The first five atom37 places (N, CA, C, CB, O) and aatype in JSON, in Angstrom:
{
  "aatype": [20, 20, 20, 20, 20, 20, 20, 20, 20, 20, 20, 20, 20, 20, 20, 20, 20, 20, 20, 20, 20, 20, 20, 20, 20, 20, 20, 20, 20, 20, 20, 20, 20, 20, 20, 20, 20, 20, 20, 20, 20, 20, 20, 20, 20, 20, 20, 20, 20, 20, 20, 20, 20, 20, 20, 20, 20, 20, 20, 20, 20, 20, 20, 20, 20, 20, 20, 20, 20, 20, 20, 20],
  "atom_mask": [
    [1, 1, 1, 1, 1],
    [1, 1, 1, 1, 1],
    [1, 1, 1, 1, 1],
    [1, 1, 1, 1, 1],
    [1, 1, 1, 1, 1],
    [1, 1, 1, 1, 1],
    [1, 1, 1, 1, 1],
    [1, 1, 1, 1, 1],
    [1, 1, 1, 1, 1],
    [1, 1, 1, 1, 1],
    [1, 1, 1, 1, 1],
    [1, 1, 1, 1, 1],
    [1, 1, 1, 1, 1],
    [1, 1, 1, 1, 1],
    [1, 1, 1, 1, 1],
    [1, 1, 1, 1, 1],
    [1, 1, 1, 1, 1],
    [1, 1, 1, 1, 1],
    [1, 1, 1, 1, 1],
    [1, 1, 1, 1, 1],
    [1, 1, 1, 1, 1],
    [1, 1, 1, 1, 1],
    [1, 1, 1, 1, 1],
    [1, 1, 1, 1, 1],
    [1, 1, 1, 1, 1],
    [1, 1, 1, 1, 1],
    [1, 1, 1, 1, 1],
    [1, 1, 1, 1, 1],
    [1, 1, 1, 1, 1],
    [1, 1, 1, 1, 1],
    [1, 1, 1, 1, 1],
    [1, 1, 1, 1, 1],
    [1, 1, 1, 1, 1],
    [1, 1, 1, 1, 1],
    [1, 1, 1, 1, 1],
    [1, 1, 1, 1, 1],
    [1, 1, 1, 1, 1],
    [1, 1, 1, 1, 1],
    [1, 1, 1, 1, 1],
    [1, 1, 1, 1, 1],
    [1, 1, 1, 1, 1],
    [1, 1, 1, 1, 1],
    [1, 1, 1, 1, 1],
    [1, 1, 1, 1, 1],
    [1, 1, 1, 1, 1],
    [1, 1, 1, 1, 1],
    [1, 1, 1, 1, 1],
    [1, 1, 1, 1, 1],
    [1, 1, 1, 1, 1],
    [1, 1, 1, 1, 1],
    [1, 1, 1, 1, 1],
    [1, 1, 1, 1, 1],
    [1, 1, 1, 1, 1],
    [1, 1, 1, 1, 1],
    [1, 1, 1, 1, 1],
    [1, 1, 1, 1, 1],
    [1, 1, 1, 1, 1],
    [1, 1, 1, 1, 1],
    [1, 1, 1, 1, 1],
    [1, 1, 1, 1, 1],
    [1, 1, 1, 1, 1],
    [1, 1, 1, 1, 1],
    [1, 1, 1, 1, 1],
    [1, 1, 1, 1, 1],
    [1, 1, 1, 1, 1],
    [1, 1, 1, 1, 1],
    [1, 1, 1, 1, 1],
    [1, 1, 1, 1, 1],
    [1, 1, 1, 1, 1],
    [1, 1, 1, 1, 1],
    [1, 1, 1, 1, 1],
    [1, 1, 1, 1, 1]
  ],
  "atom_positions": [
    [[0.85, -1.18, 0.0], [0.0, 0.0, 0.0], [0.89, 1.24, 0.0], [-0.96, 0.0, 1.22], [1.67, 1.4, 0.94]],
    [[0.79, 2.33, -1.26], [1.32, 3.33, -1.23], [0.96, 4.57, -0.87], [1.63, 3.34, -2.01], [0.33, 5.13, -1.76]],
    [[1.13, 5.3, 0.23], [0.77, 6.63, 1.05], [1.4, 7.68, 0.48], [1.17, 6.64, 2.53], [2.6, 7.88, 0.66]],
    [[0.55, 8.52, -0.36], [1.29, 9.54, -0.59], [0.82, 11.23, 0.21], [1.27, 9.48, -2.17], [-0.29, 11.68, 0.51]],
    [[1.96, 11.72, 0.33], [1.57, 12.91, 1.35], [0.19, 13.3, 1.14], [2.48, 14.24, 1.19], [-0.49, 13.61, 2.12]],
    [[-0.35, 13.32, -0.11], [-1.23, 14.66, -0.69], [-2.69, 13.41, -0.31], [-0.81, 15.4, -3.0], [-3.74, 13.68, -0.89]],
    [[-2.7, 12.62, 0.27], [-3.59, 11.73, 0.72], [-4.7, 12.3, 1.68], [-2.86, 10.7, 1.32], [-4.11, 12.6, 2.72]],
    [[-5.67, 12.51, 1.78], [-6.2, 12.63, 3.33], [-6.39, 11.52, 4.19], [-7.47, 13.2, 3.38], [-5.83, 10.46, 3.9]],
    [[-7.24, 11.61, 5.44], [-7.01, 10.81, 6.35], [-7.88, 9.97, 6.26], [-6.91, 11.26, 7.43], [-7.99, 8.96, 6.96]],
    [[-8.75, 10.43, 5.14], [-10.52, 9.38, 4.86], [-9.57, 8.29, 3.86], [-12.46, 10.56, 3.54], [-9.42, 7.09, 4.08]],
    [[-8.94, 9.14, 2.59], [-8.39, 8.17, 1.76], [-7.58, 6.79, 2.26], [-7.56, 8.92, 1.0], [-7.85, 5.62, 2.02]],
    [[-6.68, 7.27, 2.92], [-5.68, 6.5, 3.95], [-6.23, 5.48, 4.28], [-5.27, 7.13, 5.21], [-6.02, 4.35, 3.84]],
    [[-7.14, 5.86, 5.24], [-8.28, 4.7, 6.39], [-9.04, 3.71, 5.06], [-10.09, 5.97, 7.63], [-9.34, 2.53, 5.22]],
    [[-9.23, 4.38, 3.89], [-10.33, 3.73, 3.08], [-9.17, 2.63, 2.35], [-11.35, 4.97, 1.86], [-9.51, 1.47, 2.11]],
    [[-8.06, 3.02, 2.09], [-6.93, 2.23, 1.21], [-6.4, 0.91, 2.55], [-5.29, 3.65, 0.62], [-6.06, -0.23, 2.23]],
    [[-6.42, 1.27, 3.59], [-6.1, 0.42, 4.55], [-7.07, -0.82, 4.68], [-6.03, 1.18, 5.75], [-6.86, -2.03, 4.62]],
    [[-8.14, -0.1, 4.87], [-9.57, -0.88, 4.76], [-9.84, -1.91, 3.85], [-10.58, -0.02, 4.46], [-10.2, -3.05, 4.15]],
    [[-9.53, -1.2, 2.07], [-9.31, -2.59, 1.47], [-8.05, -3.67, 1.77], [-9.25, -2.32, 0.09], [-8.1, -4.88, 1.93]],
    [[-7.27, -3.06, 1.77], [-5.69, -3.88, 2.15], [-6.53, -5.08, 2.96], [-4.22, -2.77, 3.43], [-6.5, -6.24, 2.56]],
    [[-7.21, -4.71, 4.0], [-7.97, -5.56, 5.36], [-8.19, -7.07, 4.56], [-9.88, -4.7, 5.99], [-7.81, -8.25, 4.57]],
    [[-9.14, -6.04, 3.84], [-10.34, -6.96, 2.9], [-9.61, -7.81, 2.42], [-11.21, -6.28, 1.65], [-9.58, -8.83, 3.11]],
    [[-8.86, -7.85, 1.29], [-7.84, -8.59, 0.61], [-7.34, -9.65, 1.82], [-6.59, -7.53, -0.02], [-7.42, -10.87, 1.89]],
    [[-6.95, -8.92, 2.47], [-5.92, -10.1, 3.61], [-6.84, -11.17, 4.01], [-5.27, -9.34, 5.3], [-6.63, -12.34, 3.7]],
    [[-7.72, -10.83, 4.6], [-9.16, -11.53, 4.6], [-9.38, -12.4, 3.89], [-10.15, -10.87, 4.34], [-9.35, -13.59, 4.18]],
    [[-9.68, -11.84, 2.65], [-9.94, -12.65, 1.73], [-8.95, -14.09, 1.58], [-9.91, -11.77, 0.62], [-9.24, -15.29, 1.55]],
    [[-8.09, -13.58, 1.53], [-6.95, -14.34, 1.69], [-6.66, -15.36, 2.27], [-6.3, -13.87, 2.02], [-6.19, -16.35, 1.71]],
    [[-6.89, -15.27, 3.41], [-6.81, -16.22, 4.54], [-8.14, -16.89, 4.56], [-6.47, -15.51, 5.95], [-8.15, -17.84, 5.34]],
    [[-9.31, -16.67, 3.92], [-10.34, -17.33, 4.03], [-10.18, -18.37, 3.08], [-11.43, -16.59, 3.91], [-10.53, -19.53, 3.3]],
    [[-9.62, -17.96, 1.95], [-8.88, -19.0, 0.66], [-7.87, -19.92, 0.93], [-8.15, -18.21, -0.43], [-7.61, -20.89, 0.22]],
    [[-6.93, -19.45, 2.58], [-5.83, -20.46, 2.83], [-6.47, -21.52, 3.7], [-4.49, -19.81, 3.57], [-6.24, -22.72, 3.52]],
    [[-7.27, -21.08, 4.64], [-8.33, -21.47, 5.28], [-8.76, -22.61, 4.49], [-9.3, -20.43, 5.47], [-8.1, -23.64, 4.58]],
    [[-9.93, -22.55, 3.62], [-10.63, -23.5, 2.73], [-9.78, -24.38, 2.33], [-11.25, -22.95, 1.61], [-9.89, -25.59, 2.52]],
    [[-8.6, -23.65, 1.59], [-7.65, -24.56, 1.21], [-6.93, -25.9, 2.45], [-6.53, -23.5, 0.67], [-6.75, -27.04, 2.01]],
    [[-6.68, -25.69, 3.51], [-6.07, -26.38, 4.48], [-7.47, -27.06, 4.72], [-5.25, -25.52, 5.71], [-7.5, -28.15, 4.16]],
    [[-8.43, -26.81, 5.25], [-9.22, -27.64, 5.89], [-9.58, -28.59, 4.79], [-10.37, -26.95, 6.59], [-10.1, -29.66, 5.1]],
    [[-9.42, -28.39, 3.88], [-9.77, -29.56, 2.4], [-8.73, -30.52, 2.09], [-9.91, -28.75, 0.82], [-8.8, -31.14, 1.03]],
    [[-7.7, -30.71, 2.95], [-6.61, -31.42, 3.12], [-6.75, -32.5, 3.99], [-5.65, -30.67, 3.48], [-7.47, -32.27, 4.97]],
    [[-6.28, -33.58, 3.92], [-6.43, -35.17, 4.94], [-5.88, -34.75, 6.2], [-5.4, -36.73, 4.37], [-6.51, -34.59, 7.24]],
    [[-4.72, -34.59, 6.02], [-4.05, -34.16, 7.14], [-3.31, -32.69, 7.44], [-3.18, -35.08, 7.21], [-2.2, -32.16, 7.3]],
    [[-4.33, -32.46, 7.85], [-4.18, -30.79, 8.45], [-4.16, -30.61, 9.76], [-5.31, -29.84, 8.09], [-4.98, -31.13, 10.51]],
    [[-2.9, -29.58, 10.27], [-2.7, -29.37, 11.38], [-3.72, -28.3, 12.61], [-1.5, -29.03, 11.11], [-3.47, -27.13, 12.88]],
    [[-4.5, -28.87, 13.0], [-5.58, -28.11, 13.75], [-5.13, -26.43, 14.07], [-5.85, -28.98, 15.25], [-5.63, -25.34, 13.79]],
    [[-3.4, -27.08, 15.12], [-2.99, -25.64, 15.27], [-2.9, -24.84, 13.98], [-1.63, -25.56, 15.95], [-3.16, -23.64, 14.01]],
    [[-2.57, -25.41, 12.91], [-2.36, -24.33, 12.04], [-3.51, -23.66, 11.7], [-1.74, -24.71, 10.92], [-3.57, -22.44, 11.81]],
    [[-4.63, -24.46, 11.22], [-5.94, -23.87, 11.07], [-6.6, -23.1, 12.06], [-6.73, -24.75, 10.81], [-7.61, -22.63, 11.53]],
    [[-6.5, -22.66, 13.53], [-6.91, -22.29, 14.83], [-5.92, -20.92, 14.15], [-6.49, -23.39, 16.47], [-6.28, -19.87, 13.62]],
    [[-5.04, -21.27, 14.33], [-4.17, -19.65, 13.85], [-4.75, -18.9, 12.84], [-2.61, -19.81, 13.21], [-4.92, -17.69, 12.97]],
    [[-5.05, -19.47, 11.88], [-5.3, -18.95, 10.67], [-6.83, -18.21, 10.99], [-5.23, -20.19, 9.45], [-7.31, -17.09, 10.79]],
    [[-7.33, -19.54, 11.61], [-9.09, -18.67, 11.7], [-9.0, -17.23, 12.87], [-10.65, -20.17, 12.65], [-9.69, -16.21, 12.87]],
    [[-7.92, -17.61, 13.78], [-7.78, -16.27, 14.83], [-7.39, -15.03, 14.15], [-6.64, -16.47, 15.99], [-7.84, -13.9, 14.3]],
    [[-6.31, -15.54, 13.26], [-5.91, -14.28, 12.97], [-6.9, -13.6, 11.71], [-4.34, -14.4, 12.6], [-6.78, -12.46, 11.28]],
    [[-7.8, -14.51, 11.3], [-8.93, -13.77, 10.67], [-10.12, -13.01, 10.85], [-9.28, -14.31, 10.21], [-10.81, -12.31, 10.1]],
    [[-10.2, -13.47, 12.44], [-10.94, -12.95, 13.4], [-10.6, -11.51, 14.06], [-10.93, -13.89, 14.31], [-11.43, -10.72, 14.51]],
    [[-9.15, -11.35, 14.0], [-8.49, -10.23, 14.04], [-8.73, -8.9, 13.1], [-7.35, -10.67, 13.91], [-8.97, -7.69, 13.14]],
    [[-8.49, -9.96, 12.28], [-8.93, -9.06, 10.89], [-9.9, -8.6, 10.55], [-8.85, -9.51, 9.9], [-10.05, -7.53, 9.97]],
    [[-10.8, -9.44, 10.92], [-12.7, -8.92, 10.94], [-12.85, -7.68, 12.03], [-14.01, -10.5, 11.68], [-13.62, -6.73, 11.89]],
    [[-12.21, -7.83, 12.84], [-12.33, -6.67, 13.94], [-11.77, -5.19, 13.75], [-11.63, -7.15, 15.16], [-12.18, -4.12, 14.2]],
    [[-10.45, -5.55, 12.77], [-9.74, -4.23, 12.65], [-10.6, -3.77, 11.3], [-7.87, -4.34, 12.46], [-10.53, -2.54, 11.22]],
    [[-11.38, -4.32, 10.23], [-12.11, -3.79, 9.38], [-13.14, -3.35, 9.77], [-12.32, -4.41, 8.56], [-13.51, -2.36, 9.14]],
    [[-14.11, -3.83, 11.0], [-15.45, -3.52, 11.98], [-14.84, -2.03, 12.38], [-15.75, -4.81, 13.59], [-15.74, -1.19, 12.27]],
    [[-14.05, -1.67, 12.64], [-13.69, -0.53, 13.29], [-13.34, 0.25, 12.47], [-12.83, -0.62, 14.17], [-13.77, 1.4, 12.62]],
    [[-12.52, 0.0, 11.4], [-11.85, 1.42, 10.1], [-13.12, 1.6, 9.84], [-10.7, 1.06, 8.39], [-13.49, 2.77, 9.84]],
    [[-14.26, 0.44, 9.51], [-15.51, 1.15, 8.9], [-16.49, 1.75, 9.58], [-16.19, 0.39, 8.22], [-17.59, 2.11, 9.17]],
    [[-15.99, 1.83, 10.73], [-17.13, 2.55, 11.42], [-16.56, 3.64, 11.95], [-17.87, 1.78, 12.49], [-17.23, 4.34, 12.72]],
    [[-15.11, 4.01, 11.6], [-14.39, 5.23, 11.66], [-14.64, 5.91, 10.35], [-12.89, 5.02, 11.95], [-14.54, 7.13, 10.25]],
    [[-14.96, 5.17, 9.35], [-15.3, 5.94, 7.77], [-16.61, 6.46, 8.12], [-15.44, 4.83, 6.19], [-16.94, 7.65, 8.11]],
    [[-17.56, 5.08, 8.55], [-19.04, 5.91, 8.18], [-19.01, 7.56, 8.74], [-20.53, 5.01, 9.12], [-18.02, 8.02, 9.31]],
    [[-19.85, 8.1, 8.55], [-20.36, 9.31, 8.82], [-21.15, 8.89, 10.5], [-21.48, 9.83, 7.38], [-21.5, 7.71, 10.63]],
    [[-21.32, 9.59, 11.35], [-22.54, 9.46, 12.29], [-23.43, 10.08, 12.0], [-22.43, 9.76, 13.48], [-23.45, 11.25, 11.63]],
    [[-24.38, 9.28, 12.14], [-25.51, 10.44, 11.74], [-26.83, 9.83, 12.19], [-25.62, 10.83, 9.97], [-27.32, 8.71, 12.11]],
    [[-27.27, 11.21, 12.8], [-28.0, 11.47, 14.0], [-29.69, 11.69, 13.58], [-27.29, 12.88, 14.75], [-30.13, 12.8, 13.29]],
    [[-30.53, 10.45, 13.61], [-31.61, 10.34, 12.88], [-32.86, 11.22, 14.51], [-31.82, 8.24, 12.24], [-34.07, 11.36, 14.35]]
  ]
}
């Protein structure tokens, strides 16, 4: 991900945000991939799903630092 000065702080958060997504994505594909294997290492898959869980959390939050509040 490339930051360039002339960025604002919405752009930034929004370019980070996909980065998230992707990684996500990612690991949901390494994920599928390992558990579709005979012999797969639980720990490895427990890691993989945590640290995707991680990931779901830090995207729950950039996007609710993007939305707008707004006060119905």
């Amino acid at each position: 991900m490339n930051i360039h000065p002339e960025m604002s702080r919405d752009e930034i958060a929004r370019a980070r945000l996909e980065a998230l997504k992707c990684e996500h994505r990612d690991l949901d594909e390494a994920i599928a991939a390992l558990s579709a294997q005979q012999l797969t290492s639980s720990l490895a898959l427990q890691r993989l799903k945590k640290q995707k869980l991680m990931l779901k959390d830090q995207i729950a939050r950039l996007e609710d630092e993007i939305t707008p509040d707004i006060i119905a």
